[in-house]
Short mmCIF file of C-alpha atoms and ligand atoms in Angstrom, two decimals:
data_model
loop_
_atom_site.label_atom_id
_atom_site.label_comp_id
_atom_site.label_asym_id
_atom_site.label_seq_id
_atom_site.Cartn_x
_atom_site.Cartn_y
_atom_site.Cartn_z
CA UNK A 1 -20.80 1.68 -8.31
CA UNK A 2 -19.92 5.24 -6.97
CA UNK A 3 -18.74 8.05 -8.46
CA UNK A 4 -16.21 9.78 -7.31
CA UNK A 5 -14.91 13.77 -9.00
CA UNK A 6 -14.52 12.75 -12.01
CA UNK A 7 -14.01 9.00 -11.69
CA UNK A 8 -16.74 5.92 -11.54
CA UNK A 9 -15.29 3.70 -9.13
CA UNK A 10 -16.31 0.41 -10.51
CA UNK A 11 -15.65 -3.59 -9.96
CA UNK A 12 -12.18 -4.43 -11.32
CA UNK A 13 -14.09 -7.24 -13.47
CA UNK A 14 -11.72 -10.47 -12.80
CA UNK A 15 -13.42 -13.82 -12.49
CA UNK A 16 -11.70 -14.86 -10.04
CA UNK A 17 -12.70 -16.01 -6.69
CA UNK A 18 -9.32 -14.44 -5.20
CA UNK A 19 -10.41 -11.06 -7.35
CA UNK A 20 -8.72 -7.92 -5.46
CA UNK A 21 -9.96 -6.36 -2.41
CA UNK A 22 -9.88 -2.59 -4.18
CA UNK A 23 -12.20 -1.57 -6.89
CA UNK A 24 -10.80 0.20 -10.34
CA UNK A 25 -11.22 3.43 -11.89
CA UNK A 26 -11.84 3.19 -15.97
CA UNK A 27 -8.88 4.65 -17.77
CA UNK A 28 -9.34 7.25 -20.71
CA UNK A 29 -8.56 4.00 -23.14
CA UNK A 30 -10.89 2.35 -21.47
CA UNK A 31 -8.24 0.48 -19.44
CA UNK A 32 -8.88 -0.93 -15.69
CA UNK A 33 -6.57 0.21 -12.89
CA UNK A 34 -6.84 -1.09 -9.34
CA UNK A 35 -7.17 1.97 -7.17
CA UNK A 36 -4.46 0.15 -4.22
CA UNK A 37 -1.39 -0.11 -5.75
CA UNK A 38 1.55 -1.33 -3.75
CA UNK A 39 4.63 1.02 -4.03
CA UNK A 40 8.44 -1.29 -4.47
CA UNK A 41 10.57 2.45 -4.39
CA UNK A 42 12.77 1.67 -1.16
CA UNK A 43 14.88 5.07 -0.86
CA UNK A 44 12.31 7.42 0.67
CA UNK A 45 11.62 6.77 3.74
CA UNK A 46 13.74 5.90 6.80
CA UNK A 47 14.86 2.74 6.34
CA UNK A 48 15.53 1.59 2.71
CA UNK A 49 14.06 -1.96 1.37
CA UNK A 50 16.65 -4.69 0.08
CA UNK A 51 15.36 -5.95 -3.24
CA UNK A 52 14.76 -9.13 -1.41
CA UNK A 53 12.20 -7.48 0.89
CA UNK A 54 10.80 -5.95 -2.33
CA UNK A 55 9.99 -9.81 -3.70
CA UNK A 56 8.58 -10.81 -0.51
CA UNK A 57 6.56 -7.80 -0.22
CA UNK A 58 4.91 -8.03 -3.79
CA UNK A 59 4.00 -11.68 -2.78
CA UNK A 60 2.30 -10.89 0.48
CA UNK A 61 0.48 -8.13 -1.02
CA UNK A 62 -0.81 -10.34 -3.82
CA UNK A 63 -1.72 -12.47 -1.12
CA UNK A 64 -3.64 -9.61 0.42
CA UNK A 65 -5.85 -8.65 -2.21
CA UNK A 66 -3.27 -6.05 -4.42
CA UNK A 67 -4.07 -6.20 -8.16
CA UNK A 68 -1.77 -3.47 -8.51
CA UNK A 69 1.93 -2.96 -8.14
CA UNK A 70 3.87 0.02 -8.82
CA UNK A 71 7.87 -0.25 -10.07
CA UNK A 72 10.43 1.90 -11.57
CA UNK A 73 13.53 1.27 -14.04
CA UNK A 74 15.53 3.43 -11.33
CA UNK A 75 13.85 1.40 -8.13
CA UNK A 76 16.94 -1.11 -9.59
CA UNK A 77 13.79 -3.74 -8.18
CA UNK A 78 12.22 -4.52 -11.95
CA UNK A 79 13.81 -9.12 -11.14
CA UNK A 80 12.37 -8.94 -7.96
CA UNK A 81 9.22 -7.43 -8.28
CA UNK A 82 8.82 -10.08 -11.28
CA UNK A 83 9.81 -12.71 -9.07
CA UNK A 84 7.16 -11.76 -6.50
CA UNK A 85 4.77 -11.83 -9.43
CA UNK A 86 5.88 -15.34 -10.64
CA UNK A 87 5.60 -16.96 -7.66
CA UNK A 88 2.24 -15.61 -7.08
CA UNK A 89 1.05 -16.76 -10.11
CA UNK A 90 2.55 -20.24 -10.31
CA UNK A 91 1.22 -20.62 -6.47
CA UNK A 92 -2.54 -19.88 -8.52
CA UNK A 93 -2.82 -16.69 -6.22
CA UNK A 94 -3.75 -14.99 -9.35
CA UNK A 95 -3.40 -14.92 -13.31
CA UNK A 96 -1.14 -11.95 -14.86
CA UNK A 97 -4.43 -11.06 -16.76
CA UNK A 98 -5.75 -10.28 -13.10
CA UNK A 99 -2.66 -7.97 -12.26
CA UNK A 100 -2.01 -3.78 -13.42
CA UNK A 101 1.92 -3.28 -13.32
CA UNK A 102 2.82 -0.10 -13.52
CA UNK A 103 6.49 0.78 -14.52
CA UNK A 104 8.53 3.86 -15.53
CA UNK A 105 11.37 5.54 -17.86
CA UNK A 106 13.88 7.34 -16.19
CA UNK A 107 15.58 10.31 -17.81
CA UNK A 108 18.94 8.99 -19.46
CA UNK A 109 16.37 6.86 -21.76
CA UNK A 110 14.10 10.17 -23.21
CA UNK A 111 15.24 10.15 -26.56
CA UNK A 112 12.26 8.19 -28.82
CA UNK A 113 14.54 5.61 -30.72
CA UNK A 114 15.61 4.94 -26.90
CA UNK A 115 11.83 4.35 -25.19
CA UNK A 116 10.99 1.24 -26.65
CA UNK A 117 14.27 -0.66 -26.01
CA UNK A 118 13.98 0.73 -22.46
CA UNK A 119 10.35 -0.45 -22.12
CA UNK A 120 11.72 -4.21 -23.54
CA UNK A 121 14.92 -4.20 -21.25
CA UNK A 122 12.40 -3.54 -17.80
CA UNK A 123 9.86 -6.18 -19.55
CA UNK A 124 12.67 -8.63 -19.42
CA UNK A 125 14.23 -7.81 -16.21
CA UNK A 126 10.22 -8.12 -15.02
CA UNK A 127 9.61 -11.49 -16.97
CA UNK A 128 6.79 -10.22 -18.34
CA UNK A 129 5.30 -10.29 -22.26
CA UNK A 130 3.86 -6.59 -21.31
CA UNK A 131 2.90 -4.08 -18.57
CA UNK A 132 -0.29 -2.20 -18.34
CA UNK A 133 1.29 0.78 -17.43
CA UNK A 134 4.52 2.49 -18.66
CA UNK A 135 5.28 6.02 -17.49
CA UNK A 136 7.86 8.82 -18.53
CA UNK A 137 9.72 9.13 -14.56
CA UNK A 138 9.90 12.92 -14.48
CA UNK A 139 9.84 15.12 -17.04
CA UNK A 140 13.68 16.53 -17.46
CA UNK A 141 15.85 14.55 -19.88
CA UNK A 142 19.55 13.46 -18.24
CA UNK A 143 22.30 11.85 -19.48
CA UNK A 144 23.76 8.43 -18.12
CA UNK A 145 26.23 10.33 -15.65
CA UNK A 146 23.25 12.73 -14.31
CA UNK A 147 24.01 16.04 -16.56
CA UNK A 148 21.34 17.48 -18.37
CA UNK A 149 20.33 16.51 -21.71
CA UNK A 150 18.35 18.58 -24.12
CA UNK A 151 15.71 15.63 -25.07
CA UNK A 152 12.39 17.61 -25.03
CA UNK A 153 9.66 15.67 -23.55
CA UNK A 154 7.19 15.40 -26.88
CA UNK A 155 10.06 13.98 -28.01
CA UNK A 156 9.88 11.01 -25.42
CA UNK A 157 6.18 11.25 -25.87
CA UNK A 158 6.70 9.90 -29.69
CA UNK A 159 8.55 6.83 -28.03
CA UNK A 160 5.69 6.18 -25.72
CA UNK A 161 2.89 5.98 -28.35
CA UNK A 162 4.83 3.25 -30.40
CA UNK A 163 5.20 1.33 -27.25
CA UNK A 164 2.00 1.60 -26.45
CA UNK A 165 1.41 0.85 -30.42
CA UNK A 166 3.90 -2.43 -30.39
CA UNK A 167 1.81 -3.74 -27.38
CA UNK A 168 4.66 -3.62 -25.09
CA UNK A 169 2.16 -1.28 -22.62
CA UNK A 170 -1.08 -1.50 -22.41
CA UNK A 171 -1.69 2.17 -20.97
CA UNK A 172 0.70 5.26 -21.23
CA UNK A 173 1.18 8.30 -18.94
CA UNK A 174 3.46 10.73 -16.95
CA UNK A 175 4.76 11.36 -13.57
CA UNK A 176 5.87 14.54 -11.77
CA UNK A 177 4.01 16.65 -15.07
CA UNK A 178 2.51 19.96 -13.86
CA UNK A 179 -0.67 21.21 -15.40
CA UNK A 180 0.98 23.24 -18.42
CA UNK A 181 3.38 19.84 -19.48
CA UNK A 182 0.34 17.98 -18.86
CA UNK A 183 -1.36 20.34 -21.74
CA UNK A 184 1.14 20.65 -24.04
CA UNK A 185 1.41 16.73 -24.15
CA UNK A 186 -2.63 16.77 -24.80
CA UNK A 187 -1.91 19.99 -27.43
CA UNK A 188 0.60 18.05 -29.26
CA UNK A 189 0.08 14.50 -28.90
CA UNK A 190 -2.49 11.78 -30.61
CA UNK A 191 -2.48 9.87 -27.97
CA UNK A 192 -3.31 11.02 -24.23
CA UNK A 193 -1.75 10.51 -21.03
CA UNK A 194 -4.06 7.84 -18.97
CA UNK A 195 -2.22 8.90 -15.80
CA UNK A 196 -0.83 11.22 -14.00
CA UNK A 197 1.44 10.12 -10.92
CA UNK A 198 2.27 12.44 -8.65
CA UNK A 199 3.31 13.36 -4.75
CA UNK A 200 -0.24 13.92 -3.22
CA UNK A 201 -0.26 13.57 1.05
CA UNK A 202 -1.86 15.82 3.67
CA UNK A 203 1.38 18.48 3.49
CA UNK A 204 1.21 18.37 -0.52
CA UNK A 205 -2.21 18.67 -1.40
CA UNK A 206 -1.78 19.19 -4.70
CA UNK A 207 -5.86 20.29 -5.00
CA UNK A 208 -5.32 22.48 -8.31
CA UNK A 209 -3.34 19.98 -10.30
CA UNK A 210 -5.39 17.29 -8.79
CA UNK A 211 -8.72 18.42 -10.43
CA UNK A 212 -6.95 19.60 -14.19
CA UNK A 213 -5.89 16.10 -14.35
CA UNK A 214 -9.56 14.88 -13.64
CA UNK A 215 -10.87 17.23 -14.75
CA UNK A 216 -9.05 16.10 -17.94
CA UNK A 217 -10.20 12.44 -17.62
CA UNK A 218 -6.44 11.79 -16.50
CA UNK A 219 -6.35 9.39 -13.49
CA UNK A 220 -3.71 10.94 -10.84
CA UNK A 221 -1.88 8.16 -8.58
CA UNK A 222 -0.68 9.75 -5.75
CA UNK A 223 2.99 8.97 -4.35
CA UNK A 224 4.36 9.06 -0.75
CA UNK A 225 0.46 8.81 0.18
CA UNK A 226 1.20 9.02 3.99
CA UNK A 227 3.31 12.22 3.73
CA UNK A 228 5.43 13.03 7.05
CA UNK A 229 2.53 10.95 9.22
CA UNK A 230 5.72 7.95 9.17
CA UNK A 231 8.88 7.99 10.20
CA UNK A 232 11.15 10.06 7.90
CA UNK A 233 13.85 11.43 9.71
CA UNK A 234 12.90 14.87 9.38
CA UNK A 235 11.38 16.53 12.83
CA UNK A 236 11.22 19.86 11.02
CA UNK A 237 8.69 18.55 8.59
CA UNK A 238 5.45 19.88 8.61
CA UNK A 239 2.24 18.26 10.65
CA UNK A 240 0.32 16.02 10.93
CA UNK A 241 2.32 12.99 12.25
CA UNK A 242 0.17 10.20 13.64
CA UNK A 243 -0.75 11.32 16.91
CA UNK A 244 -1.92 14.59 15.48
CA UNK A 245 -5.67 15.28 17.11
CA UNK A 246 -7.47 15.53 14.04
CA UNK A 247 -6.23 11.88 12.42
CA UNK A 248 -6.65 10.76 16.39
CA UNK A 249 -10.32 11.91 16.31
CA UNK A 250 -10.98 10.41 13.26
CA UNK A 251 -9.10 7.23 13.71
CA UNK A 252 -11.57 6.45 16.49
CA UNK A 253 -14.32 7.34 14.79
CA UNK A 254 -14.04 4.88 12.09
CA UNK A 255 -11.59 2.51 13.97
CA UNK A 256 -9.28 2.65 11.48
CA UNK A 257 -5.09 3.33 12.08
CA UNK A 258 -3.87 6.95 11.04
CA UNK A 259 -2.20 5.96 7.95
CA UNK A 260 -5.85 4.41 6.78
CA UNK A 261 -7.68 7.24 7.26
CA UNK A 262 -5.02 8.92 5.20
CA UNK A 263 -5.37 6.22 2.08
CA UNK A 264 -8.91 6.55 2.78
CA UNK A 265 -9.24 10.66 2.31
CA UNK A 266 -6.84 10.47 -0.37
CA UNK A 267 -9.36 7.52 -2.23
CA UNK A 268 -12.27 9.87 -1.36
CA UNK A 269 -10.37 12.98 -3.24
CA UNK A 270 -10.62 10.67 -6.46
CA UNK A 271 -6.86 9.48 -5.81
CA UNK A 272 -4.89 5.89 -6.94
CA UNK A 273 -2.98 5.36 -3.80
CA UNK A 274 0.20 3.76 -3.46
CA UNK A 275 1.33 2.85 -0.21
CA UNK A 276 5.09 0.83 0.41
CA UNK A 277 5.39 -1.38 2.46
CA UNK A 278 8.00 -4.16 3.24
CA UNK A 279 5.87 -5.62 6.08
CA UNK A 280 3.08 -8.14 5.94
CA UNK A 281 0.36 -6.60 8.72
CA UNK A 282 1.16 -3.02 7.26
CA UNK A 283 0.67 -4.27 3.72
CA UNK A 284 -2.54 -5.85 5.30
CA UNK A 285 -3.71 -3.29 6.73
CA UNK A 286 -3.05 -0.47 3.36
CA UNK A 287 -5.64 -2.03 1.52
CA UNK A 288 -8.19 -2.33 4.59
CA UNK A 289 -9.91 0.37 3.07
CA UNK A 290 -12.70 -0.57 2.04
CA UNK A 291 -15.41 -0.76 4.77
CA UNK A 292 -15.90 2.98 5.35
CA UNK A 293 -15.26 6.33 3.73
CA UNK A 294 -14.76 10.11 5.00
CA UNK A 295 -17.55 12.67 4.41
CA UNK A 296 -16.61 16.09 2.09
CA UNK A 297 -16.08 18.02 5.53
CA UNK A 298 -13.13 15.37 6.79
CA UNK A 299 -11.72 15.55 3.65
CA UNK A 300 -11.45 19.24 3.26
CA UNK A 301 -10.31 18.87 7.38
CA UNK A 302 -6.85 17.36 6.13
CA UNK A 303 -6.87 19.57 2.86
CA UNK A 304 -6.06 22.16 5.88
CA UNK A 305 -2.78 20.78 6.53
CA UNK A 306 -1.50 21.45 3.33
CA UNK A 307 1.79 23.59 3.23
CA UNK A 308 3.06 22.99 -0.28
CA UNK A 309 6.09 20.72 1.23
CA UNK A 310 7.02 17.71 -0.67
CA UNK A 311 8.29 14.39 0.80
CA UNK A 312 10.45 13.92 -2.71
CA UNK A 313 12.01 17.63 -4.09
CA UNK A 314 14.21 15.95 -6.93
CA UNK A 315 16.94 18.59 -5.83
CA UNK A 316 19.89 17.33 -8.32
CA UNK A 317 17.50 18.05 -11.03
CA UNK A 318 15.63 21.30 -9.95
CA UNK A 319 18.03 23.92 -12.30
CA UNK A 320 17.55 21.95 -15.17
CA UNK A 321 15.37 23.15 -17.96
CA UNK A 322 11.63 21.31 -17.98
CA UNK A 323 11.91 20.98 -13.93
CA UNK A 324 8.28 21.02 -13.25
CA UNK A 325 7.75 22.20 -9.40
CA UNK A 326 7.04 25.77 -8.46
CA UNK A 327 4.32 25.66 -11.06
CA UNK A 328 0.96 24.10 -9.84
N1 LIG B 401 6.73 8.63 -9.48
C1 LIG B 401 7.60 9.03 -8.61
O1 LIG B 401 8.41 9.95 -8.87
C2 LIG B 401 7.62 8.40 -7.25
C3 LIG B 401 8.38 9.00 -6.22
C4 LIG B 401 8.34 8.39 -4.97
C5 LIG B 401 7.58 7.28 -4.74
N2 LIG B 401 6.88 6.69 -5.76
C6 LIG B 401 6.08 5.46 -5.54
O2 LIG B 401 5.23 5.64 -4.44
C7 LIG B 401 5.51 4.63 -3.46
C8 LIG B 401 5.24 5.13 -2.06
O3 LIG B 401 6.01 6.26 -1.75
P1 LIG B 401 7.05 6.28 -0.54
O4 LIG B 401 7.72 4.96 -0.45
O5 LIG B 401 7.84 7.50 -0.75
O6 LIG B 401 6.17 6.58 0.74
P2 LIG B 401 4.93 6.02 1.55
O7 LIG B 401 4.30 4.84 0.94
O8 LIG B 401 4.10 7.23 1.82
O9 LIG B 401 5.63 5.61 2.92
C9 LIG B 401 6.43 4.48 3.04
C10 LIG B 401 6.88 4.37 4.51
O10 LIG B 401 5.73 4.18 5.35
C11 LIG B 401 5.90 3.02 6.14
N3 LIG B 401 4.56 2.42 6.27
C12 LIG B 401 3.86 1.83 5.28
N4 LIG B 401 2.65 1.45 5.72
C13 LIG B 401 2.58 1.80 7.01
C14 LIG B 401 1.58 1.67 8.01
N5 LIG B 401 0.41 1.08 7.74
N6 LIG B 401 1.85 2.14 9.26
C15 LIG B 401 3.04 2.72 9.53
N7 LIG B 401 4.03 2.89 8.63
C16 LIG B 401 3.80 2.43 7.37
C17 LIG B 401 6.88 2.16 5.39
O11 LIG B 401 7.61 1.32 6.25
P3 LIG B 401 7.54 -0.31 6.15
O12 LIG B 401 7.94 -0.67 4.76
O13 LIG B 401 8.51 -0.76 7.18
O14 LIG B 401 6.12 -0.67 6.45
C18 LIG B 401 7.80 3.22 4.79
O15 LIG B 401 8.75 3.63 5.75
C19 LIG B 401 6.96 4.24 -3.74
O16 LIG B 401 7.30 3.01 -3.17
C20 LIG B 401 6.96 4.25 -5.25
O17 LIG B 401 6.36 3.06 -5.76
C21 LIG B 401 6.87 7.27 -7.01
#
């Protein structure tokens, strides 16, 4: 058992033979979450996934030691990723007891009467009786063609503590909150977020928000993990890419590939990664993480590439009230 900012990093507790190659971090409901989680958004990056790679990709990572997969109502993925899940289970790769899904609410569903029927239409399109995860997408209510809507986020809140109440998620949180939206959900609400997900890499560091979420007991997954060290069309972006001299250096020091040593420092920051991938030896090799770890200096070494520049800017939504970047 280590500990780890906040965070005791601790055995994920399955029976299993096949139990998951990533250890957990203890929730603040006393939840489990696998701290590898593989990502199933396919519009980021260079190349986008078809939903087909998406199934695949869940399976193989199953098959690698995930416990942990990571879907969205707007990733337009919630059949496949189920699919991938079915036929891991009825190939005995795993039980669903042995799995953490993680899913989320976009904006056009904010309003509280809306939550839970959004929460049961992803469980169906999922096949599943429940996730363990359910998180509100971003905080800025829109309607159904994209224009704002005036839905105030404790409103959405409301929805997410009966769902979490009806059993329909097991654990509730946010995504894309900064520190004051985190605290006025904490102010105002009986329940409190479990998570935080949010854009963390070595160009978005994210170290201020990072530590009021732990230091809040509020686990912070970190999205786009790898930052602009793959391929994402942008040559104006920021360093480090992967044959940068620092990730070089330490890449042969531990023998691990650059994008490791980045899941690795983000781990040793206290951090639920969650890589995509669409290919099997990349999806391999994201949860290879486990044999080694970066010291305090190494980690504060890629802190020093932060610039504050974000893979994901949510542009269509950034003049809308609630938009929560600019604000730490
Ligand atoms: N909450 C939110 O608002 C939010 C926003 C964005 C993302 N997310 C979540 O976070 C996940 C990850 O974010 P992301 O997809 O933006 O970025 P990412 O995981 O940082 O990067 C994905 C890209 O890296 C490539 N890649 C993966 N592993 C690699 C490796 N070992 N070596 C070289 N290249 C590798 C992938 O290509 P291949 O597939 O070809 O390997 C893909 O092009 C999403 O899928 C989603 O689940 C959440």
């Amino acid at each position: 058992m280590r500990r780890i900012s906040s965070f005791v990093v601790l055995l994920c507790g399955f029976s299993s033979a096949l139990a998951g190659l990533a250890p957990c971090v203890e929730l603040n409901d006393g939840n489990k979450m696998p701290i590898v989680a593989l990502g199933t958004g396919r519009g980021t990056a260079s190349e986008s996934a078809s939903v087909d790679e998406v199934r695949q990709a869940v399976y193989w990572a199953i098959e690698a030691g995930y416990r942990h997969v990571d879907t969205a109502a707007i990733y337009f993925d919630e059949p496949e990723v189920g699919q991938g899940i079915r036929d891991a289970i009825n190939n005995n790769l795993v039980t669903r007891e042995e799995l953490f899904v993680t899913t989320k609410l976009w904006g056009d569903k904010h309003r509280e009467q809306d939550v839970v029927p959004a929460l049961k239409e992803s469980l169906q399109k999922l096949g599943l009786d429940y996730v363990d995860l359910y998180l509100i997408h971003f905080p800025v209510a829109v309607k159904e063609d994209g224009s704002y809507d005036d839905v105030d986020y404790l409103e959405t809140w409301r929805g997410m503590e009966k769902a979490r109440a009806l059993g329909l998620t097991r654990s509730i949180g946010v995504s894309n909150f900064n520190a004051s939206q985190v605290d006025r959900i904490i102010a105002n609400s009986r329940v409190w977020p479990a998570v935080n997900e949010i854009e963390v890499n070595p160009t978005l560091t994210q170290e201020a928000l990072v530590t009021h979420c732990l230091e809040l007991g509020i686990a912070v997954m970190g999205f786009s993990p790898f930052g602009f060290v793959v391929s994402r069309n942008n040559p104006n972006a920021p360093p480090p890419r992967a044959d940068d001299p620092v990730l070089v250096h330490l890449s042969n020091k531990y023998h691990k590939a650059p994008t490791q040593i980045i899941l690795r420092y983000l781990i040793d920051r206290g951090i639920v990664v969650i890589p995509k991938s669409v290919n099997k030896k990349r999806i391999e090799q994201n949860i290879d993480l486990f044999d080694f770890s970066l010291n305090d200096e190494e980690v504060k070494l890629i802190n020093g590439f932060n610039k504050n520049h974000r893979v994901i800017d949510f542009a269509d939504l950034k003049d809308y009230p609630n938009f929560p970047y600019g604000e730490y």
